[in-house]
Tab-separated table of C-alpha atoms in Angstrom:
chain	number	residue	atom	x	y	z
A	80	UNK	CA	8.862	-4.467	-19.444
A	81	UNK	CA	11.601	-6.929	-20.389
A	82	UNK	CA	13.424	-4.057	-21.981
A	83	UNK	CA	16.774	-4.903	-20.465
A	84	UNK	CA	19.244	-7.588	-21.291
A	85	UNK	CA	21.231	-9.645	-18.814
A	86	UNK	CA	20.096	-11.480	-15.710
A	87	UNK	CA	16.714	-10.682	-14.184
A	88	UNK	CA	18.256	-10.234	-10.743
A	89	UNK	CA	21.850	-9.289	-9.894
A	90	UNK	CA	22.863	-9.012	-6.277
A	91	UNK	CA	26.336	-7.967	-5.257
A	92	UNK	CA	27.749	-7.809	-1.733
A	93	UNK	CA	24.439	-7.022	-0.033
A	94	UNK	CA	24.734	-6.177	3.679
A	95	UNK	CA	22.051	-5.325	6.190
A	96	UNK	CA	22.095	-5.023	9.970
A	97	UNK	CA	19.383	-4.360	12.486
A	98	UNK	CA	21.280	-2.540	15.206
A	99	UNK	CA	24.029	-5.010	16.199
A	100	UNK	CA	22.386	-7.974	14.487
A	101	UNK	CA	24.087	-8.565	11.142
A	102	UNK	CA	21.396	-10.239	9.062
A	103	UNK	CA	23.074	-10.124	5.653
A	104	UNK	CA	26.865	-10.225	5.517
A	105	UNK	CA	27.700	-9.833	1.853
A	106	UNK	CA	25.169	-11.727	-0.252
A	107	UNK	CA	25.794	-12.104	-3.984
A	108	UNK	CA	23.910	-14.086	-6.603
A	109	UNK	CA	22.335	-13.840	-10.042
A	110	UNK	CA	19.062	-15.157	-11.363
A	111	UNK	CA	18.686	-15.865	-15.091
A	112	UNK	CA	15.584	-14.656	-16.890
A	113	UNK	CA	12.710	-17.105	-16.959
A	114	UNK	CA	14.164	-19.370	-14.275
A	115	UNK	CA	13.033	-20.370	-10.808
A	116	UNK	CA	15.580	-19.576	-8.126
A	117	UNK	CA	15.169	-20.851	-4.582
A	118	UNK	CA	16.745	-19.132	-1.614
A	119	UNK	CA	16.905	-21.865	0.963
A	120	UNK	CA	17.554	-21.296	4.627
A	121	UNK	CA	16.308	-21.853	8.130
A	122	UNK	CA	14.312	-19.282	10.083
A	123	UNK	CA	16.294	-16.124	10.693
A	124	UNK	CA	18.780	-16.825	7.911
A	125	UNK	CA	17.967	-13.483	6.265
A	126	UNK	CA	15.738	-14.674	3.415
A	127	UNK	CA	12.926	-12.223	4.051
A	128	UNK	CA	15.368	-9.345	4.523
A	129	UNK	CA	16.917	-10.107	1.136
A	130	UNK	CA	13.504	-10.203	-0.528
A	131	UNK	CA	12.474	-6.941	1.116
A	132	UNK	CA	15.576	-5.194	-0.165
A	133	UNK	CA	14.995	-6.542	-3.679
A	134	UNK	CA	11.370	-5.384	-3.620
A	135	UNK	CA	12.357	-1.843	-2.446
A	136	UNK	CA	10.749	-2.167	0.993
A	137	UNK	CA	14.095	-1.959	2.805
A	138	UNK	CA	17.344	-0.168	2.069
A	139	UNK	CA	20.581	-2.140	2.149
A	140	UNK	CA	23.494	-0.869	4.241
A	141	UNK	CA	26.006	-1.842	1.570
A	142	UNK	CA	26.173	-3.610	-1.767
A	143	UNK	CA	24.108	-3.243	-4.911
A	144	UNK	CA	21.110	-5.013	-6.359
A	145	UNK	CA	19.538	-4.728	-9.791
A	146	UNK	CA	16.140	-6.135	-10.659
A	147	UNK	CA	15.124	-6.287	-14.324
A	148	UNK	CA	18.157	-4.084	-14.968
A	149	UNK	CA	17.083	-1.340	-12.530
A	150	UNK	CA	18.972	-0.400	-9.388
A	151	UNK	CA	16.764	-1.034	-6.340
A	152	UNK	CA	18.023	2.071	-4.540
A	153	UNK	CA	18.262	4.605	-7.353
A	154	UNK	CA	15.436	3.398	-9.617
A	155	UNK	CA	12.941	2.104	-7.069
A	156	UNK	CA	9.912	3.196	-9.084
A	157	UNK	CA	11.085	1.261	-12.154
A	158	UNK	CA	11.793	-1.772	-9.986
A	159	UNK	CA	8.256	-1.624	-8.612
A	160	UNK	CA	6.897	-1.587	-12.168
A	161	UNK	CA	8.868	-4.759	-12.861
A	162	UNK	CA	8.069	-6.888	-9.842
A	163	UNK	CA	5.414	-8.347	-7.685
A	164	UNK	CA	5.865	-9.435	-4.123
A	165	UNK	CA	3.959	-12.157	-2.360
A	166	UNK	CA	4.893	-11.900	1.274
A	167	UNK	CA	5.079	-14.531	3.964
A	168	UNK	CA	1.490	-13.992	5.011
A	169	UNK	CA	-1.186	-13.838	2.350
A	170	UNK	CA	-1.528	-10.095	1.755
A	171	UNK	CA	-5.175	-10.072	0.796
A	172	UNK	CA	-8.030	-7.884	1.930
A	173	UNK	CA	-10.235	-10.079	4.115
A	174	UNK	CA	-13.260	-7.819	3.973
A	175	UNK	CA	-13.371	-7.561	0.196
A	176	UNK	CA	-14.368	-10.425	-2.083
A	177	UNK	CA	-11.748	-12.295	-4.113
A	178	UNK	CA	-12.815	-10.489	-7.260
A	179	UNK	CA	-12.704	-7.095	-5.564
A	180	UNK	CA	-9.162	-7.805	-4.394
A	181	UNK	CA	-8.078	-8.500	-7.974
A	182	UNK	CA	-9.874	-5.430	-9.326
A	183	UNK	CA	-8.229	-3.301	-6.632
A	184	UNK	CA	-4.725	-4.395	-7.604
A	185	UNK	CA	-5.466	-3.990	-11.324
A	186	UNK	CA	-6.641	-0.417	-10.661
A	187	UNK	CA	-3.567	0.358	-8.576
A	188	UNK	CA	-1.399	-0.908	-11.426
A	189	UNK	CA	-3.344	1.487	-13.688
A	190	UNK	CA	-4.461	-1.205	-16.130
A	191	UNK	CA	-7.374	-1.098	-18.526
A	192	UNK	CA	-10.369	-3.378	-17.955
A	193	UNK	CA	-9.736	-4.384	-14.286
A	194	UNK	CA	-12.947	-6.442	-14.269
A	195	UNK	CA	-11.872	-8.536	-17.252
A	196	UNK	CA	-8.425	-9.110	-15.739
A	197	UNK	CA	-10.042	-10.208	-12.465
A	198	UNK	CA	-12.424	-12.656	-14.126
A	199	UNK	CA	-9.623	-14.145	-16.188
A	200	UNK	CA	-7.437	-14.733	-13.110
A	201	UNK	CA	-10.327	-16.170	-11.094
A	202	UNK	CA	-10.742	-18.719	-13.887
A	203	UNK	CA	-7.040	-19.547	-14.074
A	204	UNK	CA	-6.845	-20.136	-10.328
A	205	UNK	CA	-10.172	-22.032	-10.060
A	206	UNK	CA	-11.661	-19.312	-7.900
A	207	UNK	CA	-14.547	-18.300	-10.165
A	208	UNK	CA	-17.205	-19.720	-7.852
A	209	UNK	CA	-15.636	-18.190	-4.747
A	210	UNK	CA	-14.944	-14.886	-6.507
A	211	UNK	CA	-17.967	-13.108	-5.099
A	212	UNK	CA	-17.422	-14.276	-1.509
A	213	UNK	CA	-15.537	-12.393	1.142
A	214	UNK	CA	-11.951	-13.571	1.470
A	215	UNK	CA	-12.506	-14.087	5.209
A	216	UNK	CA	-14.461	-17.235	4.260
A	217	UNK	CA	-11.631	-18.704	2.132
A	218	UNK	CA	-9.441	-21.654	3.126
A	219	UNK	CA	-5.682	-21.175	3.506
A	220	UNK	CA	-5.024	-22.635	0.060
A	221	UNK	CA	-7.621	-20.453	-1.663
A	222	UNK	CA	-6.205	-17.407	0.066
A	223	UNK	CA	-2.700	-18.231	-1.122
A	224	UNK	CA	-3.953	-18.832	-4.649
A	225	UNK	CA	-5.710	-15.478	-4.620
A	226	UNK	CA	-2.554	-13.907	-3.228
A	227	UNK	CA	-0.494	-15.302	-6.095
A	228	UNK	CA	-3.188	-14.348	-8.615
A	229	UNK	CA	-2.949	-10.769	-7.329
A	230	UNK	CA	0.792	-10.908	-7.932
A	231	UNK	CA	0.320	-11.790	-11.586
A	232	UNK	CA	-1.747	-8.733	-12.444
A	233	UNK	CA	0.087	-6.591	-14.959
A	234	UNK	CA	2.344	-9.547	-15.793
A	235	UNK	CA	5.433	-8.334	-13.953
A	236	UNK	CA	8.540	-10.047	-15.333
A	237	UNK	CA	10.024	-10.742	-11.880
A	238	UNK	CA	8.065	-12.393	-9.096
A	239	UNK	CA	9.149	-12.712	-5.472
A	240	UNK	CA	7.493	-15.378	-3.365
A	241	UNK	CA	8.488	-15.301	0.286
A	242	UNK	CA	7.800	-18.728	1.806
A	243	UNK	CA	4.772	-19.310	-0.392
A	244	UNK	CA	3.726	-22.591	1.201
A	245	UNK	CA	4.463	-22.054	4.894
A	246	UNK	CA	1.423	-23.066	6.919
A	247	UNK	CA	-0.426	-24.706	4.026
A	248	UNK	CA	-1.816	-28.229	4.002
A	249	UNK	CA	-0.320	-30.741	1.504
A	250	UNK	CA	-3.032	-30.236	-1.112
A	251	UNK	CA	-2.753	-26.473	-1.026
A	252	UNK	CA	1.015	-26.838	-1.276
A	253	UNK	CA	0.699	-28.825	-4.482
A	254	UNK	CA	-1.683	-26.214	-5.881
A	255	UNK	CA	0.812	-23.461	-5.152
A	256	UNK	CA	3.679	-25.471	-6.662
A	257	UNK	CA	1.678	-25.900	-9.843
A	258	UNK	CA	0.974	-22.168	-9.948
A	259	UNK	CA	4.692	-21.394	-9.588
A	260	UNK	CA	5.615	-23.838	-12.363
A	261	UNK	CA	3.001	-22.233	-14.623
A	262	UNK	CA	4.476	-18.811	-13.922
A	263	UNK	CA	7.959	-19.831	-14.992
A	264	UNK	CA	6.557	-21.643	-18.020
A	265	UNK	CA	4.940	-18.336	-18.979
A	266	UNK	CA	8.363	-16.659	-19.050
A	267	UNK	CA	8.448	-14.986	-15.648
A	268	UNK	CA	11.483	-15.065	-13.398
A	269	UNK	CA	10.627	-16.407	-9.963
A	270	UNK	CA	12.669	-15.960	-6.814
A	271	UNK	CA	11.220	-17.924	-3.959
A	272	UNK	CA	12.397	-18.390	-0.424
A	273	UNK	CA	11.679	-21.538	1.470
A	274	UNK	CA	12.759	-23.542	4.458
A	275	UNK	CA	11.449	-26.760	2.913
A	276	UNK	CA	14.127	-28.722	1.111
A	277	UNK	CA	11.660	-30.708	-0.978
A	278	UNK	CA	10.077	-27.490	-2.197
A	279	UNK	CA	13.386	-26.235	-3.569
A	280	UNK	CA	14.015	-29.664	-5.034
A	281	UNK	CA	10.602	-29.763	-6.732
A	282	UNK	CA	10.571	-26.288	-8.202
A	283	UNK	CA	13.904	-24.607	-8.557
A	284	UNK	CA	16.288	-24.486	-11.500
A	285	UNK	CA	18.958	-23.182	-9.134
A	286	UNK	CA	19.195	-23.302	-5.379
A	287	UNK	CA	21.218	-21.053	-3.101
A	288	UNK	CA	21.597	-21.851	0.564
A	289	UNK	CA	21.592	-18.781	2.787
A	290	UNK	CA	23.144	-19.418	6.161
A	291	UNK	CA	23.982	-16.837	8.815
A	292	UNK	CA	23.774	-14.006	6.316
A	293	UNK	CA	25.955	-15.564	3.615
A	294	UNK	CA	25.301	-17.705	0.544
A	295	UNK	CA	27.250	-20.864	1.299
A	296	UNK	CA	26.359	-22.786	-1.883
A	297	UNK	CA	24.689	-21.876	-5.146
A	298	UNK	CA	24.020	-24.327	-7.958
A	299	UNK	CA	21.593	-26.638	-9.694
A	300	UNK	CA	20.169	-29.548	-7.754
A	301	UNK	CA	22.556	-31.911	-9.575
A	302	UNK	CA	25.532	-29.713	-8.683
A	303	UNK	CA	24.491	-29.550	-5.052
A	304	UNK	CA	24.134	-33.328	-4.921
A	305	UNK	CA	27.629	-33.736	-6.335
A	306	UNK	CA	29.008	-31.934	-3.284
A	307	UNK	CA	28.368	-35.054	-1.271
A	308	UNK	CA	30.072	-38.424	-1.789
A	309	UNK	CA	28.548	-40.477	-4.631
A	310	UNK	CA	25.415	-42.388	-3.811
A	311	UNK	CA	25.728	-45.962	-2.649
A	312	UNK	CA	23.258	-48.507	-3.900
A	313	UNK	CA	21.201	-49.929	-1.070
A	314	UNK	CA	18.056	-51.957	-1.206
A	315	UNK	CA	15.321	-50.475	0.946
A	316	UNK	CA	11.678	-51.413	1.076
A	317	UNK	CA	9.693	-48.522	-0.389
A	318	UNK	CA	7.226	-47.486	2.306
A	319	UNK	CA	4.591	-44.919	1.420
A	320	UNK	CA	5.209	-41.657	3.202
A	321	UNK	CA	2.478	-40.262	5.405
A	322	UNK	CA	1.955	-37.602	2.759
A	323	UNK	CA	1.316	-40.322	0.120
A	324	UNK	CA	-1.189	-41.984	2.438
A	325	UNK	CA	-2.911	-38.721	3.253
A	326	UNK	CA	-3.178	-37.644	-0.353
A	327	UNK	CA	-4.456	-41.010	-1.584
A	328	UNK	CA	-7.071	-41.115	1.170
A	329	UNK	CA	-8.390	-37.635	0.493
A	330	UNK	CA	-8.284	-38.370	-3.208
A	331	UNK	CA	-5.809	-35.904	-4.695
A	332	UNK	CA	-3.564	-36.948	-7.528
A	333	UNK	CA	-0.165	-35.679	-6.525
B	202	UNK	CA	4.751	8.048	-9.399
B	203	UNK	CA	3.226	11.281	-8.121
B	204	UNK	CA	1.161	11.543	-11.295
B	205	UNK	CA	-1.056	8.750	-10.011
B	206	UNK	CA	-1.512	10.225	-6.529
B	207	UNK	CA	-5.137	11.345	-6.895
B	208	UNK	CA	-6.260	8.293	-8.865
B	209	UNK	CA	-4.593	5.861	-6.457
B	210	UNK	CA	-5.915	7.692	-3.399
B	211	UNK	CA	-9.432	7.512	-4.837
B	212	UNK	CA	-9.119	3.772	-5.480
B	213	UNK	CA	-7.818	3.132	-1.956
B	214	UNK	CA	-10.420	5.432	-0.416
B	215	UNK	CA	-13.084	3.362	-2.179
B	216	UNK	CA	-11.537	0.274	-0.622
B	217	UNK	CA	-11.647	1.527	2.968
B	218	UNK	CA	-15.099	3.046	2.584
B	219	UNK	CA	-16.235	-0.404	1.493
B	220	UNK	CA	-14.728	-1.736	4.722
B	221	UNK	CA	-16.869	0.677	6.681
B	222	UNK	CA	-20.094	-0.064	4.836
B	223	UNK	CA	-19.449	-3.776	5.426
B	224	UNK	CA	-18.876	-3.316	9.125
B	225	UNK	CA	-21.218	-0.446	10.016
B	226	UNK	CA	-20.765	-1.485	13.645
B	227	UNK	CA	-17.643	0.721	13.720
B	228	UNK	CA	-19.850	3.757	13.073
B	229	UNK	CA	-22.440	2.611	15.602
B	230	UNK	CA	-19.963	1.800	18.379
B	231	UNK	CA	-18.321	5.165	17.747
B	232	UNK	CA	-21.684	6.856	18.279
B	233	UNK	CA	-22.921	4.707	21.186
B	234	UNK	CA	-20.577	6.026	23.869
B	235	UNK	CA	-21.209	9.721	23.206
B	236	UNK	CA	-24.951	9.068	22.958
B	237	UNK	CA	-24.917	7.188	26.279
B	238	UNK	CA	-22.956	10.024	27.879
B	239	UNK	CA	-25.409	12.511	26.482
B	240	UNK	CA	-28.387	10.561	27.871
B	241	UNK	CA	-26.722	10.282	31.265
B	242	UNK	CA	-25.698	13.903	31.500
B	243	UNK	CA	-29.005	15.311	30.273
B	244	UNK	CA	-31.366	13.021	32.177
B	245	UNK	CA	-29.316	12.082	35.265
B	246	UNK	CA	-26.887	14.881	36.120
B	247	UNK	CA	-28.279	17.646	33.962
B	248	UNK	CA	-31.106	18.643	36.337
B	249	UNK	CA	-28.591	19.350	39.082
B	250	UNK	CA	-26.094	21.252	36.916
B	251	UNK	CA	-26.481	24.997	36.811
B	252	UNK	CA	-24.857	26.415	33.695
B	253	UNK	CA	-26.131	29.889	34.317
B	254	UNK	CA	-26.880	30.255	30.628
B	255	UNK	CA	-30.617	29.671	30.710
B	256	UNK	CA	-30.510	27.298	27.730
B	257	UNK	CA	-31.598	23.629	27.830
B	258	UNK	CA	-28.716	21.480	29.088
B	259	UNK	CA	-28.646	19.395	25.907
B	260	UNK	CA	-27.809	22.564	23.946
B	261	UNK	CA	-25.082	23.353	26.447
B	262	UNK	CA	-23.268	20.025	26.335
B	263	UNK	CA	-23.701	18.946	22.695
B	264	UNK	CA	-20.446	20.608	21.479
B	265	UNK	CA	-18.446	18.615	24.057
B	266	UNK	CA	-20.243	15.415	23.093
B	267	UNK	CA	-19.367	16.010	19.442
B	268	UNK	CA	-15.686	16.302	20.327
B	269	UNK	CA	-15.893	13.069	22.337
B	270	UNK	CA	-17.463	11.414	19.272
B	271	UNK	CA	-14.475	12.379	17.145
B	272	UNK	CA	-11.998	11.353	19.848
B	273	UNK	CA	-13.512	7.882	20.051
B	274	UNK	CA	-13.947	7.619	16.268
B	275	UNK	CA	-10.272	8.104	15.491
B	276	UNK	CA	-9.429	4.982	17.517
B	277	UNK	CA	-10.800	3.100	14.502
B	278	UNK	CA	-8.535	5.094	12.196
B	279	UNK	CA	-5.514	3.818	14.107
B	280	UNK	CA	-7.036	0.336	14.181
B	281	UNK	CA	-7.632	0.188	10.418
B	282	UNK	CA	-4.118	1.386	9.675
B	283	UNK	CA	-2.653	-1.102	12.150
B	284	UNK	CA	-4.609	-3.974	10.550
B	285	UNK	CA	-3.280	-3.087	7.086
B	286	UNK	CA	0.268	-3.152	8.397
B	287	UNK	CA	-0.283	-6.436	10.219
B	288	UNK	CA	-1.928	-8.210	7.317
B	289	UNK	CA	0.886	-7.450	4.892
B	290	UNK	CA	-1.385	-5.666	2.439
B	291	UNK	CA	0.414	-2.427	3.288
B	292	UNK	CA	3.683	-3.976	2.075
B	293	UNK	CA	1.961	-5.236	-1.035
B	294	UNK	CA	0.802	-1.698	-1.863
B	295	UNK	CA	4.260	-0.298	-1.091
B	296	UNK	CA	5.925	-2.767	-3.470
B	297	UNK	CA	3.568	-1.817	-6.292
B	298	UNK	CA	3.915	1.026	-8.805
B	299	UNK	CA	1.404	3.018	-6.767
B	300	UNK	CA	1.839	6.508	-5.345
B	301	UNK	CA	3.208	5.525	-1.943
B	302	UNK	CA	1.589	8.145	0.251
B	303	UNK	CA	-1.825	7.309	-1.232
B	304	UNK	CA	-2.169	4.471	1.262
B	305	UNK	CA	-1.909	6.911	4.163
B	306	UNK	CA	-4.099	9.611	2.645
B	307	UNK	CA	-6.847	7.098	1.896
B	308	UNK	CA	-6.934	6.227	5.599
B	309	UNK	CA	-7.046	9.903	6.569
B	310	UNK	CA	-9.935	10.670	4.211
B	311	UNK	CA	-11.781	7.556	5.365
B	312	UNK	CA	-11.417	8.788	8.926
B	313	UNK	CA	-13.003	12.101	7.934
B	314	UNK	CA	-15.966	10.409	6.254
B	315	UNK	CA	-16.533	7.881	9.075
B	316	UNK	CA	-16.384	10.553	11.773
B	317	UNK	CA	-18.725	12.791	9.824
B	318	UNK	CA	-21.302	10.003	9.677
B	319	UNK	CA	-20.924	9.353	13.434
B	320	UNK	CA	-21.321	13.080	14.135
B	321	UNK	CA	-24.535	13.172	12.126
B	322	UNK	CA	-25.876	10.163	14.060
B	323	UNK	CA	-25.095	11.829	17.403
B	324	UNK	CA	-26.588	15.096	16.224
B	325	UNK	CA	-29.829	13.354	15.203
B	326	UNK	CA	-30.125	11.780	18.660
B	327	UNK	CA	-29.556	15.208	20.182
B	328	UNK	CA	-32.388	16.603	18.044
B	329	UNK	CA	-34.679	13.877	19.385
B	330	UNK	CA	-33.617	14.861	22.899
B	331	UNK	CA	-34.675	18.421	22.295
B	332	UNK	CA	-31.551	20.078	20.924
B	333	UNK	CA	-32.459	23.192	18.989
B	334	UNK	CA	-30.186	25.680	17.287
B	335	UNK	CA	-30.640	29.274	16.279
B	336	UNK	CA	-27.707	29.032	13.907
B	337	UNK	CA	-28.020	30.186	10.310
B	338	UNK	CA	-26.266	28.656	7.323
B	339	UNK	CA	-22.942	30.533	7.840
B	340	UNK	CA	-22.817	29.448	11.500
B	341	UNK	CA	-23.509	25.811	10.555
B	342	UNK	CA	-20.762	25.980	7.945
B	343	UNK	CA	-18.411	27.384	10.573
B	344	UNK	CA	-19.311	24.514	12.940
B	345	UNK	CA	-18.709	22.000	10.120
B	346	UNK	CA	-15.372	23.659	9.364
B	347	UNK	CA	-14.189	23.563	12.980
B	348	UNK	CA	-15.244	19.933	13.422
B	349	UNK	CA	-13.557	18.941	10.149
B	350	UNK	CA	-10.337	20.633	11.189
B	351	UNK	CA	-10.552	19.033	14.632
B	352	UNK	CA	-11.128	15.586	13.061
B	353	UNK	CA	-8.189	16.048	10.710
B	354	UNK	CA	-5.911	17.090	13.571
B	355	UNK	CA	-6.914	14.101	15.699
B	356	UNK	CA	-6.711	11.777	12.693
B	357	UNK	CA	-3.070	12.664	12.150
B	358	UNK	CA	-2.459	11.983	15.831
B	359	UNK	CA	-4.136	8.586	15.329
B	360	UNK	CA	-1.849	7.792	12.391
B	361	UNK	CA	1.142	7.725	14.754
B	362	UNK	CA	0.005	4.796	16.978
B	363	UNK	CA	-1.508	3.170	13.875
B	364	UNK	CA	1.969	3.021	12.349
B	365	UNK	CA	3.953	2.220	15.480
B	366	UNK	CA	1.732	0.044	17.701
B	367	UNK	CA	2.767	-3.528	18.421
B	368	UNK	CA	-0.700	-4.734	19.414
B	369	UNK	CA	-4.261	-3.918	18.460
B	370	UNK	CA	-4.986	-2.613	21.969
B	371	UNK	CA	-1.960	-0.356	21.782
B	372	UNK	CA	-3.193	1.066	18.501
B	373	UNK	CA	-6.426	2.340	20.025
B	374	UNK	CA	-5.535	3.024	23.684
B	375	UNK	CA	-4.129	6.496	22.867
B	376	UNK	CA	-7.673	7.755	22.359
B	377	UNK	CA	-8.689	7.353	26.022
B	378	UNK	CA	-7.003	10.542	27.262
B	379	UNK	CA	-8.435	12.407	24.272
B	380	UNK	CA	-11.918	11.188	25.174
B	381	UNK	CA	-11.339	12.291	28.759
B	382	UNK	CA	-10.089	15.775	27.903
B	383	UNK	CA	-13.560	17.367	27.403
B	384	UNK	CA	-14.419	16.493	31.033
B	385	UNK	CA	-11.671	18.856	32.146
B	386	UNK	CA	-13.052	21.719	30.121
B	387	UNK	CA	-16.123	23.930	29.824
B	388	UNK	CA	-17.916	21.149	27.931
B	389	UNK	CA	-20.182	19.918	30.732
B	390	UNK	CA	-19.971	22.497	33.519
B	391	UNK	CA	-18.799	26.097	33.622
B	392	UNK	CA	-15.121	26.260	34.600
B	393	UNK	CA	-15.860	28.853	37.295
B	394	UNK	CA	-16.550	26.274	40.024
B	395	UNK	CA	-13.301	24.340	39.509
B	396	UNK	CA	-10.458	24.725	42.018
B	397	UNK	CA	-7.514	26.970	41.039
B	398	UNK	CA	-4.966	24.890	39.094
B	399	UNK	CA	-7.632	22.726	37.463
B	400	UNK	CA	-9.480	25.832	36.406
B	401	UNK	CA	-6.356	27.298	34.825
B	402	UNK	CA	-5.833	24.043	32.921
B	403	UNK	CA	-9.480	23.815	31.872
B	404	UNK	CA	-9.641	27.373	30.637
B	405	UNK	CA	-6.471	27.137	28.615
B	406	UNK	CA	-6.717	23.721	27.000
B	407	UNK	CA	-7.872	23.423	23.369
B	408	UNK	CA	-11.225	21.753	24.087
B	409	UNK	CA	-12.603	24.751	25.985
B	410	UNK	CA	-12.094	27.245	23.189
B	411	UNK	CA	-13.486	24.811	20.603
B	412	UNK	CA	-16.518	24.029	22.790
B	413	UNK	CA	-17.165	27.714	23.511
B	414	UNK	CA	-16.927	28.639	19.838
B	415	UNK	CA	-19.235	25.835	18.678
B	416	UNK	CA	-21.684	26.572	21.513
B	417	UNK	CA	-21.870	30.247	20.573
B	418	UNK	CA	-22.343	29.369	16.896
B	419	UNK	CA	-25.174	26.944	17.732
B	420	UNK	CA	-26.835	29.598	19.898
B	421	UNK	CA	-26.495	32.223	17.195
B	422	UNK	CA	-24.452	34.442	19.486
B	423	UNK	CA	-21.237	36.322	18.692
B	424	UNK	CA	-18.245	33.979	19.014
B	425	UNK	CA	-15.640	36.531	20.044
B	426	UNK	CA	-12.009	35.450	20.243
B	427	UNK	CA	-12.862	31.830	21.039
B	428	UNK	CA	-13.179	30.865	17.390
B	429	UNK	CA	-9.684	32.166	16.556
B	430	UNK	CA	-8.173	30.443	19.576
B	431	UNK	CA	-10.020	27.254	18.581
B	432	UNK	CA	-8.828	27.441	14.970
B	433	UNK	CA	-5.284	28.166	16.099
B	434	UNK	CA	-5.299	25.127	18.396
B	435	UNK	CA	-6.706	22.834	15.678
B	436	UNK	CA	-4.276	24.107	13.043
B	437	UNK	CA	-1.350	23.876	15.460
B	438	UNK	CA	-2.158	20.305	16.512
B	439	UNK	CA	-2.716	19.386	12.870
B	440	UNK	CA	0.659	20.720	11.736
B	441	UNK	CA	2.619	19.128	14.589
B	442	UNK	CA	0.813	15.766	14.344
B	443	UNK	CA	1.160	15.723	10.543
B	444	UNK	CA	4.874	16.442	10.717
B	445	UNK	CA	5.454	13.790	13.327
B	446	UNK	CA	3.262	11.205	11.578
B	447	UNK	CA	5.054	11.721	8.260
B	448	UNK	CA	8.401	11.265	9.974
B	449	UNK	CA	7.231	7.996	11.498
B	450	UNK	CA	5.777	6.979	8.132
B	451	UNK	CA	8.968	7.667	6.202
B	452	UNK	CA	10.965	5.671	8.717
B	453	UNK	CA	8.448	2.862	8.370
B	454	UNK	CA	8.633	2.585	4.579
B	455	UNK	CA	12.417	2.634	4.164
């Protein structure tokens, strides 16, 4: 469905209020095709609202947004063909098995051979063994992996990930990061929201900081770093972080 | 996306029916309360109740018990809908190229199937307790039609708290007054002994006409005007509840 030229996502002057609360006060940005874009902000900054508008779940009060060349208000159906949304909480069916979840989404996207698609994704996300088990028995990381696997069905060119690693343990976080990197390597455009600075640093080609409903900076990591005074050279003993200790003890190669 | 409506609804119906077969306790708990009431009324109170109809008491009160079964069954309809909204899977479906109203219709059809199964369970217990019917095939079909219409009407009422509730308890609490309504009708005792205002209420509320019509059909007697009043009530409730539920639904998805 990459039938359109130009940026994968174009947002211009987006505004949204809930009663008196002005959540978005004129948000504008663009995301280039095949890149990873991080929308960084603290809780309540408006990240989820922006994602919901871009994925046609909410209507903006003002401004325009185009996803894969389609207007989110006027061409919502085309936008939905072009995207997948992975919300803040793993949107998986607990009562079904992992494989059944994948088959369900493949059917709802009207694809041929849902079973084959499901088996292929289970393999890619190392869930083959767990595929027949009910999702209720999965760990948080497995659930998130399944969630992301469900988002890849039909290979939508634009993928929204709303706080994909919130509430995950360090290992699961690394698994999700790897999955996101693989997605972008496969040509997809990824917009992710996060409140973790290191996550944006690790993954994103461009980072925008959303604060009180406005984008206050937007640039590459190098550009953002240049906003501060040049680094001074100091000699500091390199102590392992607790995360390094934890990961080496439980035996994961980070 | 309307072209996919029937296919998508079928896929989603399959999903929720799988939920039910994996937690058959929802069917059993739906049936337990009406069965317990039936046991209590037939074996404890029944001997002292004079219906003046000369039929076994179990025949007299079964129609009311069937309505109570439906009223308690639809609490699960609201619950299932509420859980989908909570878990985020509802948003996932809404952001996919799926016929949007399919999600709602699948829940409505699931409610019909689940309530039908509960009704059959209650009816079988009634047979064991000595319920006998003189009804022929057309009368049975008429009973099935009335109960289906009644279930549909109550299901659309259940959709409203399912979409709007803030807590799980809130999603199912609306069913308590509906369960109570048959007690203030001709379901268990003739309305003739009730004091003035209560009697007026009992004789003019929907349950009485439905109970009288189903009772006459079971007994193989002429149904008179009751069946038309019953159908009018069911259709009226259905139309109003459907209209209101769709309004709530549209507000919810935009």
